[in-house]
Tab-separated table of C-alpha atoms in Angstrom:
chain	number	residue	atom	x	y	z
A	1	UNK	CA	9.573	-5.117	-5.899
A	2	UNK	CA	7.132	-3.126	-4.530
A	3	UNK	CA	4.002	-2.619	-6.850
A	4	UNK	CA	1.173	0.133	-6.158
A	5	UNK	CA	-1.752	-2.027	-7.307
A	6	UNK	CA	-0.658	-4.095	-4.151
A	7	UNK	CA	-1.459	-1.112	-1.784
A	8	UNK	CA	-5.192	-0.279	-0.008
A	9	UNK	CA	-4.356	3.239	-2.052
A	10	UNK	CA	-3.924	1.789	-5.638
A	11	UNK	CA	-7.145	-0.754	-5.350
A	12	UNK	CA	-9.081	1.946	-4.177
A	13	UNK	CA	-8.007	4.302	-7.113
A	14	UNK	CA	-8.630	1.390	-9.651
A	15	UNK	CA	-11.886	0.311	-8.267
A	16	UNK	CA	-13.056	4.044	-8.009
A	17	UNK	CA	-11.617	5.068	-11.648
A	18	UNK	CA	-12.675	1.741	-13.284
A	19	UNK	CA	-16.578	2.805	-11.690
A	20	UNK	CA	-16.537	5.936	-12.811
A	21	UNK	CA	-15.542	5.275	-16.196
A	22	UNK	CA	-18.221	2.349	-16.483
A	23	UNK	CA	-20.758	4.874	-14.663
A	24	UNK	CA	-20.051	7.835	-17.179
A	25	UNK	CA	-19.651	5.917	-20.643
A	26	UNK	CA	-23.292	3.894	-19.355
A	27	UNK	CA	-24.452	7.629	-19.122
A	28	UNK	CA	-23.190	9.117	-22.219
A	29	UNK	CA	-24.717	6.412	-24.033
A	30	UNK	CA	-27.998	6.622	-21.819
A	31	UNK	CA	-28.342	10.351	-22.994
A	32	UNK	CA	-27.121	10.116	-26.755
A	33	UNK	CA	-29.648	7.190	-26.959
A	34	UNK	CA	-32.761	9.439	-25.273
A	35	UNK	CA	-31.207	12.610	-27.410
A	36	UNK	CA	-31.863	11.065	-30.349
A	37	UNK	CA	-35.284	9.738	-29.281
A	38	UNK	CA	-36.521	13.135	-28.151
A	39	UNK	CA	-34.728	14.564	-31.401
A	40	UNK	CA	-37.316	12.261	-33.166
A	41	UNK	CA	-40.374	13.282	-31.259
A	42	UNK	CA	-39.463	16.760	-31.862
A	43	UNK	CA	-39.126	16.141	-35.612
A	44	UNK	CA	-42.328	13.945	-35.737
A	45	UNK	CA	-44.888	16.784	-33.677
A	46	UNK	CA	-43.005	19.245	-35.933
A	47	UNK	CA	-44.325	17.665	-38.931
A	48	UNK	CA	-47.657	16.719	-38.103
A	49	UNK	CA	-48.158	20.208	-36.736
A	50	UNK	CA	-46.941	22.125	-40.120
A	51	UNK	CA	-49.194	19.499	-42.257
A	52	UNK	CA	-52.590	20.058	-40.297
A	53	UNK	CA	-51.570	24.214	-40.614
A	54	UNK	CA	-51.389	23.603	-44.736
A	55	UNK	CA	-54.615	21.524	-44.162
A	56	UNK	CA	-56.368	24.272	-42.680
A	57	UNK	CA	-54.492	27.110	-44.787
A	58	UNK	CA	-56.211	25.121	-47.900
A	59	UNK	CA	-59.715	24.419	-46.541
A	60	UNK	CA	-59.615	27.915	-45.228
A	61	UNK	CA	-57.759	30.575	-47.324
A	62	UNK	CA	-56.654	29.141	-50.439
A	63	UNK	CA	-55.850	32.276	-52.007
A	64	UNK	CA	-52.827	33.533	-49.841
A	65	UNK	CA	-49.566	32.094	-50.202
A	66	UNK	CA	-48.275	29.199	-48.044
A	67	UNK	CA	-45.056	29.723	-45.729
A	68	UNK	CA	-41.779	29.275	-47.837
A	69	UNK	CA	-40.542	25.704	-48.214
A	70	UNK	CA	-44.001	24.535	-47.465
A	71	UNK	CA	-45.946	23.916	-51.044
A	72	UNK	CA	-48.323	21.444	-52.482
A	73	UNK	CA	-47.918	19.350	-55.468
A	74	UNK	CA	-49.770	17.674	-57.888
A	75	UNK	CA	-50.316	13.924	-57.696
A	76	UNK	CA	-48.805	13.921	-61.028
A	77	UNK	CA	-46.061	15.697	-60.683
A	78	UNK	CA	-42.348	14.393	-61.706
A	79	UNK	CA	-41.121	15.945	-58.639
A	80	UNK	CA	-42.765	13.489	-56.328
A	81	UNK	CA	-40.162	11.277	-54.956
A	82	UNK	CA	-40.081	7.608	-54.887
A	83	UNK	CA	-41.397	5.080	-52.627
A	84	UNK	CA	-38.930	4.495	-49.972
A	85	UNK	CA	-36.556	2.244	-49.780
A	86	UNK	CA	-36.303	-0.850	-46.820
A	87	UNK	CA	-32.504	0.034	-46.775
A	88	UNK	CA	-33.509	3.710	-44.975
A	89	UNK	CA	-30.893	4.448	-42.139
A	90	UNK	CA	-32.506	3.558	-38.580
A	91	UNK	CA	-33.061	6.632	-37.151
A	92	UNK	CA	-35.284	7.919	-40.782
A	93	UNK	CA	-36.866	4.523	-40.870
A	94	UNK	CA	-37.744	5.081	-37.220
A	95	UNK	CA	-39.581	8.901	-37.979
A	96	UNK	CA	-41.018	7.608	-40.928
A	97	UNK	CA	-43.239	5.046	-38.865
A	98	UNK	CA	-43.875	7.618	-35.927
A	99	UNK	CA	-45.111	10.078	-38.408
A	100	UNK	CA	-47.385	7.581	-40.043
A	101	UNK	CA	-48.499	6.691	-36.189
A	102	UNK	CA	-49.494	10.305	-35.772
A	103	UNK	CA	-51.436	11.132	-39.110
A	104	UNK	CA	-54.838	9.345	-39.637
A	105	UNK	CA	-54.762	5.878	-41.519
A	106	UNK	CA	-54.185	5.657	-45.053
A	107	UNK	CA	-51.688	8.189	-45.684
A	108	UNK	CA	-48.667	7.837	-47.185
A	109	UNK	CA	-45.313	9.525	-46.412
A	110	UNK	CA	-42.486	10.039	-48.280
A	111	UNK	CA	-38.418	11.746	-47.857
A	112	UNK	CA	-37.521	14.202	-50.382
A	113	UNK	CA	-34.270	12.679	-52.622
A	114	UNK	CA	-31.134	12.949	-50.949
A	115	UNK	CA	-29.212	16.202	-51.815
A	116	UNK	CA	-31.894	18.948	-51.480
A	117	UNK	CA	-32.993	20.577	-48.293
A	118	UNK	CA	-34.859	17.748	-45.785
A	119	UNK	CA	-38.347	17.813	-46.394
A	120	UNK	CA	-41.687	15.355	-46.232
A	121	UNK	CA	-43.995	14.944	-48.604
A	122	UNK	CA	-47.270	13.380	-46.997
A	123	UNK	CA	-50.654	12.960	-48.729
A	124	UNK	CA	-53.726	11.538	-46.999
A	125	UNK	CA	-57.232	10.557	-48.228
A	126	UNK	CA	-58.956	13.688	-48.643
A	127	UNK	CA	-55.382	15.767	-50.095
A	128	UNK	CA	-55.615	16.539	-53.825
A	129	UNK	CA	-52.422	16.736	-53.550
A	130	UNK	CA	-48.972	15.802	-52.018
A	131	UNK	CA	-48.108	18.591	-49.130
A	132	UNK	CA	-44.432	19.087	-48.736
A	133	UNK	CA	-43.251	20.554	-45.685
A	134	UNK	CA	-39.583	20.738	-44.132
A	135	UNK	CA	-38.091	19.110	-41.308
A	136	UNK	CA	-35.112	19.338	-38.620
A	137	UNK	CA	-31.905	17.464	-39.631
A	138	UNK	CA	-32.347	13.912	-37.231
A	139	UNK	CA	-28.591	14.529	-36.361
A	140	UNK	CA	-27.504	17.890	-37.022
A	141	UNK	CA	-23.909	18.112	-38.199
A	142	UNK	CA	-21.477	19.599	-35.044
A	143	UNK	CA	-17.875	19.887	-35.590
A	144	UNK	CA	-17.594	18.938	-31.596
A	145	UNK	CA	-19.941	17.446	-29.284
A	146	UNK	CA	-19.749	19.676	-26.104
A	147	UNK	CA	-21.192	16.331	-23.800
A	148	UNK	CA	-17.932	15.501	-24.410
A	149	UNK	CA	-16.231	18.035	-22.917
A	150	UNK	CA	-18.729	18.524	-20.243
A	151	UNK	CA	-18.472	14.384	-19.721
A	152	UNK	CA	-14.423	14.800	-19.188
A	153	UNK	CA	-14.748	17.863	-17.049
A	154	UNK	CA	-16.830	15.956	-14.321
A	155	UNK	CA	-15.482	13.051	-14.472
A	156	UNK	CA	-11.735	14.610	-14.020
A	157	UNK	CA	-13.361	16.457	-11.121
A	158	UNK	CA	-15.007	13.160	-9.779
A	159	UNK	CA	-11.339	11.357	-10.385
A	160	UNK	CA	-9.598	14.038	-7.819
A	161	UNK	CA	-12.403	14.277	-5.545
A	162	UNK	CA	-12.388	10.002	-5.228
A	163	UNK	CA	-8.440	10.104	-5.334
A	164	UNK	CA	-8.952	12.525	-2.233
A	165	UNK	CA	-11.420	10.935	-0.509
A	166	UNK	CA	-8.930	6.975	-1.051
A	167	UNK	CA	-6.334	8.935	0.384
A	168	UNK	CA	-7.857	10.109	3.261
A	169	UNK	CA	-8.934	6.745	3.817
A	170	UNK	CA	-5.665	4.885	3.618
A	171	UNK	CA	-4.005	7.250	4.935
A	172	UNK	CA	-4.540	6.083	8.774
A	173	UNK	CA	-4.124	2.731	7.967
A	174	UNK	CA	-0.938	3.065	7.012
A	175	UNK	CA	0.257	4.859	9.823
A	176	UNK	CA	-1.681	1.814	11.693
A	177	UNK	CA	0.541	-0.723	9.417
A	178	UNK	CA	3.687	1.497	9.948
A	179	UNK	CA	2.951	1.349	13.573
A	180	UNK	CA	2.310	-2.844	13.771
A	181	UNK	CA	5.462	-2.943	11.971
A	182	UNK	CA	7.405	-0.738	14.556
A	183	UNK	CA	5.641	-2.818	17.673
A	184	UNK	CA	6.529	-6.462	15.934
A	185	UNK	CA	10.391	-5.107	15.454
A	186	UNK	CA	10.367	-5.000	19.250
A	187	UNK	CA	10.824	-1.041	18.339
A	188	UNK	CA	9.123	1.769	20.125
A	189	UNK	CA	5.929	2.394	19.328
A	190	UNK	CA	3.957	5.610	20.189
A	191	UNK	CA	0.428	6.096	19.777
A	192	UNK	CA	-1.163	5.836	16.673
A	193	UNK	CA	-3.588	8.905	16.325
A	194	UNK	CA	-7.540	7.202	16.429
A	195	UNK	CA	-8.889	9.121	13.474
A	196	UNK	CA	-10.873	7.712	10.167
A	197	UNK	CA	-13.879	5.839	9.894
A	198	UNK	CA	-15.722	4.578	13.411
A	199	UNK	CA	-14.420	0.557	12.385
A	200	UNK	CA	-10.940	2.382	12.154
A	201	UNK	CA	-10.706	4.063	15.097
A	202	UNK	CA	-11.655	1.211	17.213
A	203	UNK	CA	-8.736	-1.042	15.800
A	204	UNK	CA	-6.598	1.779	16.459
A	205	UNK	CA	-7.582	1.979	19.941
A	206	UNK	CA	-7.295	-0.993	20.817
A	207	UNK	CA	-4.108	-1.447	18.729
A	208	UNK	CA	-3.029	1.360	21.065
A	209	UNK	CA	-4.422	-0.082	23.934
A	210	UNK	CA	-2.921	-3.402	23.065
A	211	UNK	CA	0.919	-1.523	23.182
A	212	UNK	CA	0.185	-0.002	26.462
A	213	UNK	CA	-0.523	-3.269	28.509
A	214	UNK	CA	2.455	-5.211	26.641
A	215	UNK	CA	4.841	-2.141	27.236
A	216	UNK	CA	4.053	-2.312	30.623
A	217	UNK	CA	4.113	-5.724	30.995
A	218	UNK	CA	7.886	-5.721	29.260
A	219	UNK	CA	8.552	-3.165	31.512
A	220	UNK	CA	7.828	-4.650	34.804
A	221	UNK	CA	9.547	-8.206	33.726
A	222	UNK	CA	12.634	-5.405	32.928
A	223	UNK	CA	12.602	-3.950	36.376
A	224	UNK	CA	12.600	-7.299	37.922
A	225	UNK	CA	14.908	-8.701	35.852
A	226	UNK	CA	16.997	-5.654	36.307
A	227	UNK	CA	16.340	-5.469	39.587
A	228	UNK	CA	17.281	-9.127	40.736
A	229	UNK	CA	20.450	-9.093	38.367
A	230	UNK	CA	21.588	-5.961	40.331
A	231	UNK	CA	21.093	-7.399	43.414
A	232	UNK	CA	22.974	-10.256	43.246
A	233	UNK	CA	26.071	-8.406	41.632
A	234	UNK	CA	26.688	-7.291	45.732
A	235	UNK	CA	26.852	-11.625	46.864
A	236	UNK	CA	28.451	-12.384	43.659
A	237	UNK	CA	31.444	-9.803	44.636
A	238	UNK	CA	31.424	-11.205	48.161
A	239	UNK	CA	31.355	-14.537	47.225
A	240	UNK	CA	34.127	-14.071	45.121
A	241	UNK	CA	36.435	-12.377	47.262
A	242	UNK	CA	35.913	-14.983	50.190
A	243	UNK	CA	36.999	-17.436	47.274
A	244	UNK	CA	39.705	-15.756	46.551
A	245	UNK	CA	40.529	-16.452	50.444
A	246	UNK	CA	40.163	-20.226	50.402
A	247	UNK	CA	43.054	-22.443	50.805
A	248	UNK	CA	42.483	-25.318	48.872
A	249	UNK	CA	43.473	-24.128	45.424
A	250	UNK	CA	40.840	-26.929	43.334
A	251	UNK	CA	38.315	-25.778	45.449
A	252	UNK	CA	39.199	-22.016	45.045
A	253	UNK	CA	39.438	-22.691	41.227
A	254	UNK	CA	35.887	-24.261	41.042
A	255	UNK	CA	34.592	-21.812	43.221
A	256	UNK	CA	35.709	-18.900	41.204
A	257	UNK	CA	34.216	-20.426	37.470
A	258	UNK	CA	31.075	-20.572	39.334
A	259	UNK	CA	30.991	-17.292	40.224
A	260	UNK	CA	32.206	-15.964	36.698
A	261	UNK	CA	29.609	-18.325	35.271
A	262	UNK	CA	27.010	-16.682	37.394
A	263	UNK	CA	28.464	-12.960	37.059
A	264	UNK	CA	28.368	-14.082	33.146
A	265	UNK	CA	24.513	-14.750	33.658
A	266	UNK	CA	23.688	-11.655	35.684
A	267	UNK	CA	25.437	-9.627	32.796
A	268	UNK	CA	23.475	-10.938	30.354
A	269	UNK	CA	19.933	-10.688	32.458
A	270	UNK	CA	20.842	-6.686	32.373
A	271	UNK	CA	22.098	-6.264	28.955
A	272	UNK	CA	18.288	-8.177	28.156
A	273	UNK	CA	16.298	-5.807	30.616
A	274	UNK	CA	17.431	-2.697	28.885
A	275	UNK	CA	15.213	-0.991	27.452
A	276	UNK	CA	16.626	2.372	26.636
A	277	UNK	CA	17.567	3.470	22.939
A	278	UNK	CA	21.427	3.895	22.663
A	279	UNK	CA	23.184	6.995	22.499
A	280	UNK	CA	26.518	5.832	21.660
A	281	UNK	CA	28.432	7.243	18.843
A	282	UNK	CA	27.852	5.880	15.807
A	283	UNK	CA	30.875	4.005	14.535
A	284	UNK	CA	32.088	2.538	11.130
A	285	UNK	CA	30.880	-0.879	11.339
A	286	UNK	CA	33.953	-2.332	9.190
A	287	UNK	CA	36.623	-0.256	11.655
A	288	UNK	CA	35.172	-1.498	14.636
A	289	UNK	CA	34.599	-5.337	13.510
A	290	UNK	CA	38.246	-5.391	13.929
A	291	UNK	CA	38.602	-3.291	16.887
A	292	UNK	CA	36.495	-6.011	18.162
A	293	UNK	CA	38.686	-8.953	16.729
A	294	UNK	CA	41.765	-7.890	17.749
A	295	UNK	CA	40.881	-6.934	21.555
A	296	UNK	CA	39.267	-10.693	21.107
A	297	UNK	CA	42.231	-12.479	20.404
A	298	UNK	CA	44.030	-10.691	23.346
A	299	UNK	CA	41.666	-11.422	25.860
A	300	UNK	CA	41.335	-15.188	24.207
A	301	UNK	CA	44.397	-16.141	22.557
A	302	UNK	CA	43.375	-20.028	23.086
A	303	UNK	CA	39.461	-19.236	21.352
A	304	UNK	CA	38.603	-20.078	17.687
A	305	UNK	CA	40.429	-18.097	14.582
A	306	UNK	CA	38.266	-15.188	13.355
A	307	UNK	CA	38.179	-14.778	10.139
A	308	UNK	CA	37.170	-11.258	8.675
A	309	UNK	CA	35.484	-10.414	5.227
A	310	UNK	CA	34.188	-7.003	5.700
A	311	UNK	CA	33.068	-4.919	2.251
A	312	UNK	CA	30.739	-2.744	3.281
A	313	UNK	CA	32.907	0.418	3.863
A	314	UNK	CA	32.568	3.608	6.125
A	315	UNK	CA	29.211	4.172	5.556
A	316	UNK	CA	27.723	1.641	7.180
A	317	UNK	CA	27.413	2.962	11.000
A	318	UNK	CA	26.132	1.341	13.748
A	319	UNK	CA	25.719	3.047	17.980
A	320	UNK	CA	29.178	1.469	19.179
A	321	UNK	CA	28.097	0.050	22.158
A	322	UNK	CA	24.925	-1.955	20.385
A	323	UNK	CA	27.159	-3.082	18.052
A	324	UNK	CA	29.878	-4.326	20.693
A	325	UNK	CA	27.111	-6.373	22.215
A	326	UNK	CA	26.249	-7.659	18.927
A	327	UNK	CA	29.319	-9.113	18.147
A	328	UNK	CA	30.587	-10.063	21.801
A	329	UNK	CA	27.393	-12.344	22.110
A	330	UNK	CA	27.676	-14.006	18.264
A	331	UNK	CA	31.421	-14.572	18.983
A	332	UNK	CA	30.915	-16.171	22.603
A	333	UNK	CA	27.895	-18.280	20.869
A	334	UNK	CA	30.313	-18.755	18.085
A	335	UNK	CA	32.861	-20.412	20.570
A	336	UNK	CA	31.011	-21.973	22.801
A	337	UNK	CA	29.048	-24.169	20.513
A	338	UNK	CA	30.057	-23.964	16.585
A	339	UNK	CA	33.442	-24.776	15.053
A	340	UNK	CA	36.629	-23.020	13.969
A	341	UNK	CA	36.153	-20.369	11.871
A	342	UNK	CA	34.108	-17.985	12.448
A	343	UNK	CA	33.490	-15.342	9.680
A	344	UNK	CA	32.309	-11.459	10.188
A	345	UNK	CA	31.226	-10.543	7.099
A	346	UNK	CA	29.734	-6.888	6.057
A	347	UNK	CA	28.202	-6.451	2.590
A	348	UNK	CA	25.627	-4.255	0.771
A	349	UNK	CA	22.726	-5.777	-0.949
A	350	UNK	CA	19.163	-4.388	-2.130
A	351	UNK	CA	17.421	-4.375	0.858
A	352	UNK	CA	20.609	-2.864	3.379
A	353	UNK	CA	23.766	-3.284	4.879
A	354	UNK	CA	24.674	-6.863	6.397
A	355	UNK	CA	26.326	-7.688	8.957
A	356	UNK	CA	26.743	-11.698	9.726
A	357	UNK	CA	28.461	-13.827	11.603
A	358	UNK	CA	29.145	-17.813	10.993
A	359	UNK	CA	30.708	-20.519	12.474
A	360	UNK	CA	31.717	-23.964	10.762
A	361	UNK	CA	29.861	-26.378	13.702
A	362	UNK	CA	26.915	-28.600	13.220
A	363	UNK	CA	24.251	-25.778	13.452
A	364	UNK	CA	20.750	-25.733	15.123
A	365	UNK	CA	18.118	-28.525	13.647
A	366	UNK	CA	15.980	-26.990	11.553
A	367	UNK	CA	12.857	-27.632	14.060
A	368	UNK	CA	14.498	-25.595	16.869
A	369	UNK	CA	15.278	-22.462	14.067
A	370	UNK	CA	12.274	-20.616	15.065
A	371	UNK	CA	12.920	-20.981	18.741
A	372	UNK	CA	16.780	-20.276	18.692
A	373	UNK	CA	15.789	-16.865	19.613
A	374	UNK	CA	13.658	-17.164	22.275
A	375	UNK	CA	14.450	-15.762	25.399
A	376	UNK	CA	15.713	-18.470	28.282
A	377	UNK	CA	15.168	-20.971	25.397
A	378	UNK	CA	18.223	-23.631	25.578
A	379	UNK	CA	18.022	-26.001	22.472
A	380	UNK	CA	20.457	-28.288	23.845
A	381	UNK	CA	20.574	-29.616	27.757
A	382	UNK	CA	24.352	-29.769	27.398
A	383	UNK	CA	24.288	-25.805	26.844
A	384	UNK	CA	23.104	-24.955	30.015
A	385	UNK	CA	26.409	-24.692	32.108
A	386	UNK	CA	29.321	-22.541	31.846
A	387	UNK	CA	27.062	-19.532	32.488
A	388	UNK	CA	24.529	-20.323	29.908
A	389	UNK	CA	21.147	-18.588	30.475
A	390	UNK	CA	19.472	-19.157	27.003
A	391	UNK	CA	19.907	-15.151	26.216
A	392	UNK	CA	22.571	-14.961	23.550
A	393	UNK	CA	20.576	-15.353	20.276
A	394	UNK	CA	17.606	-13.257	22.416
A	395	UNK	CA	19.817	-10.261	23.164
A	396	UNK	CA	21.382	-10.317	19.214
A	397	UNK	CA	17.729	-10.160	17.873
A	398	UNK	CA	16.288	-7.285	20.594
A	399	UNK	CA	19.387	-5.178	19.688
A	400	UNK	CA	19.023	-5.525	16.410
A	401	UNK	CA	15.141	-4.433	15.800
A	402	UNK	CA	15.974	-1.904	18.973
A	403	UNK	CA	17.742	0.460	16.294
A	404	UNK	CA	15.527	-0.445	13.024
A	405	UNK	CA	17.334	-3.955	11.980
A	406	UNK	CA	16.328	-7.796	11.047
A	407	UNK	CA	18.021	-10.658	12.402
A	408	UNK	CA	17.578	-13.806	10.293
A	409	UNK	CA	19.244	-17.037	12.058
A	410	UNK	CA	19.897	-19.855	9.648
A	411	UNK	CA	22.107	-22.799	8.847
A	412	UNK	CA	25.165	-22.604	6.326
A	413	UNK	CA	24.792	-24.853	3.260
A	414	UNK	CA	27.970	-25.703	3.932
A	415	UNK	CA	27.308	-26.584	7.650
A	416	UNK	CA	27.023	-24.200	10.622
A	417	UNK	CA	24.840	-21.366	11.816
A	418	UNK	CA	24.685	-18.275	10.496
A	419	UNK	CA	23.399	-15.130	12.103
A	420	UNK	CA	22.672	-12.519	9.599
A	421	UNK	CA	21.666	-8.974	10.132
A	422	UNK	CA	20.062	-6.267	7.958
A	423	UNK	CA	19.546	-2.877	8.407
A	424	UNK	CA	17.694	0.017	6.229
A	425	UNK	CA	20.335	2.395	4.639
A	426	UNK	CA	18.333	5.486	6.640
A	427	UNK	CA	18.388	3.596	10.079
A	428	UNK	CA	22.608	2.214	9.365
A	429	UNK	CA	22.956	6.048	8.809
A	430	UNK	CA	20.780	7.612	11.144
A	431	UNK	CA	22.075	11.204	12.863
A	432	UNK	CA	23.051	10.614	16.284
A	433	UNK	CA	20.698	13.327	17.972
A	434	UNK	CA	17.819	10.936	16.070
A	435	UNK	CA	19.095	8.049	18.035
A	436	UNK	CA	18.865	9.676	21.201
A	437	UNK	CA	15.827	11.434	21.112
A	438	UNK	CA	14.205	7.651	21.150
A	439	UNK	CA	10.252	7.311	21.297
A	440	UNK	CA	9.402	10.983	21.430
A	441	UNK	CA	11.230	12.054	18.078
A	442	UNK	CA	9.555	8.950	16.478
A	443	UNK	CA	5.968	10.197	17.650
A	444	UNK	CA	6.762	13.633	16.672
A	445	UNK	CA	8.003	12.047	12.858
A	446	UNK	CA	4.365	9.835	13.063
């Protein structure tokens, strides 16, 4: 199961959100913190500023009236409030000794009691009295703080902006891993646009550079391969016919095998060498399993029984003529080296449609698995006659990724080998016109 944390996109997006939010709650609490410090400060010069004005009101014109909520009371008085506490909230305990920092030594301050409008009362060494003046609330009451809203507002803006920005970062990198994908199927692979960072383009280059020289490569083996197979079909057909001529029937007889054997090869050589997508019709893969059995028995009624256990239905299509080779090769395989029977069995599962096939023999050691489908690869010396060339298991697997599938070769619990192929619902259904189109409709859907 497929999980989005496990993708470049969903790291990115968790790394950038999980910044962010560190980045902006640091901040908010950066700015509440020097807020409330500056809200102090304010408070503090307020005060020290409205007690020199009494001051100076007093020394100067002591007959006019002072500002309201600014007074001066007796030392005497009942109204003067008590000495403070040591169990003063932080923020009041911290203006109480900035205020005394600011006013000269030896004065006392003092809050007003709680429930009346906030006020100071300070009296220094030369006051006859105790002058009360107001002050700002530390931490004004606000039904919402609007840093807040202005906090969620950029960082939703910052969230699409970075989810933007991951995107168009990943976003050629997974055409890149798309691409790889396509290239290891042994599928056709066009050009990967070079776009993205400067480290980016240059691994798409040469990624695209990379699928040039191999192409190429694959292509000229193909044309040789081709070309030798179809030059030799000409002497094979002459060499034939001249057999057909001989007297000596033994002779004749041996003569003949050995050219089928060799006909057999040079069959094989240019069923390997193409390259070309098919355009077959697509056919019901169940329908023409045993189309396939049937014409099998008649053309081999002494070859192995066939047994058939096909459950996919008709919507599992395959091109007809891939899927002929498919099964001629697995069945010839089948008979030439496993044991009676051999099962064709089409499924559904999670990932597909299946199509296997698998014969009852002794199977391939599990050392030789990986190279079973190796091109020219026999596993066995006895294997090489009877127009053996080592392509059987190569051909299967090169058809298969050639229209979108996975071959898996494996041995049967039970004994035997067992070729199994899957293949994505939208490739065992694709339209026919997509099939043909080949390369260019992929780079066009890239």
């Amino acid at each position: 199961m497929r999980r989005a944390i496990d993708t470049l996109f969903g790291r990115l997006v968790v790394i950038v959100i999980g910044m962010l939010v560190l980045s902006h709650v640091a901040w908010f609490a950066i700015i509440r913190f020097e807020r409330d410090n500056v809200q102090t400060r304010f408070a503090v010069e307020e005060a020290v500023f409205l007690v020199e004005a009494v001051r100076q009101h007093i020394a100067n014109t002591p007959d006019q009236p002072l500002p309201p909520r600014v007074r001066v009371v007796g030392l005497e008085s009942p109204d003067v409030p008590r000495q403070p506490d040591e169990d003063i909230p932080p923020p009041l305990q911290r203006f109480l000794e900035d205020l005394k920092d600011r006013l000269p030594d030896g004065t006392e301050v003092r809050l007003n009691e709680p429930g009346g409008p906030p006020s100071v009362w300070v009296h220094g060494a030369k006051d006859t009295g105790w002058i009360v003046v107001p002050v700002q609330p530390l931490r004004p009451p606000r039904s919402r703080d609007r840093m807040l809203v202005w906090l969620a507002l950029i960082f939703s803006t910052a969230v699409l902006a970075a989810l933007f920005g991951a995107w168009q970062l990943q976003n050629p990198l997974r055409g890149l891993a798309q691409a790889v994908q396509r290239f290891g199927r042994g599928q056709p692979t066009p050009p990967v646009p070079e776009r993205g960072p400067r480290e980016l383009r240059q691994l798409t280059h040469g990624f695209n550079q990379m699928v040039r020289e191999v192409s190429q490569t694959e292509n000229d083996r193909a044309v040789m391969l081709a070309g030798v197979a179809h030059d030799l079909k000409t002497p094979l057909a002459r060499l034939r016919l001249r057999a057909e001529m001989m007297d000596d029937e033994k002779m004749r007889d041996g003569v003949v095998r050995d050219v089928d054997s060799m006909a057999h090869i040079v069959d094989q050589f240019l069923v390997f060498a193409h390259d070309r997508p098919d355009g077959s019709e697509p056919v019901p893969v169940d329908e023409q399993c045993e189309r396939i059995v049937r014409a099998y028995r008649a053309v081999s009624p002494g070859a192995q029984p066939v047994r058939l256990n096909l459950e996919a239905g008709p919507s599992f299509v395959l091109p007809a003529a891939t899927l002929d080779r498919l099964l001629s090769n697995l069945l010839d395989n089948a008979h030439a080296y496993g044991a009676p029977p051999v099962v064709i069995e089409t499924r559904r599962d999670a990932k597909g449609w299946v199509l296997s096939v698998a014969d009852h023999g002794k199977g391939i050691a599990p050392d030789d698995l990986i190279k079973a489908s190796r091109p020219f690869v026999r596993l066995d010396p006895a294997r090489g006659g009877s127009g053996h060339s080592g392509l059987g298991l190569a051909i299967v697997e090169r058809l298969a990724r050639r229209v979108g599938g996975e071959c898996e070769i494996g041995n049967r619990a039970e004994g035997g080998l067992r070729v199994a192929m899957t293949f994505p619902f939208e490739v065992a259904t694709q339209p026919l016109a997509e099939r043909r189109a080949g390369p260019q409709h992929e780079e066009r859907a890239l």
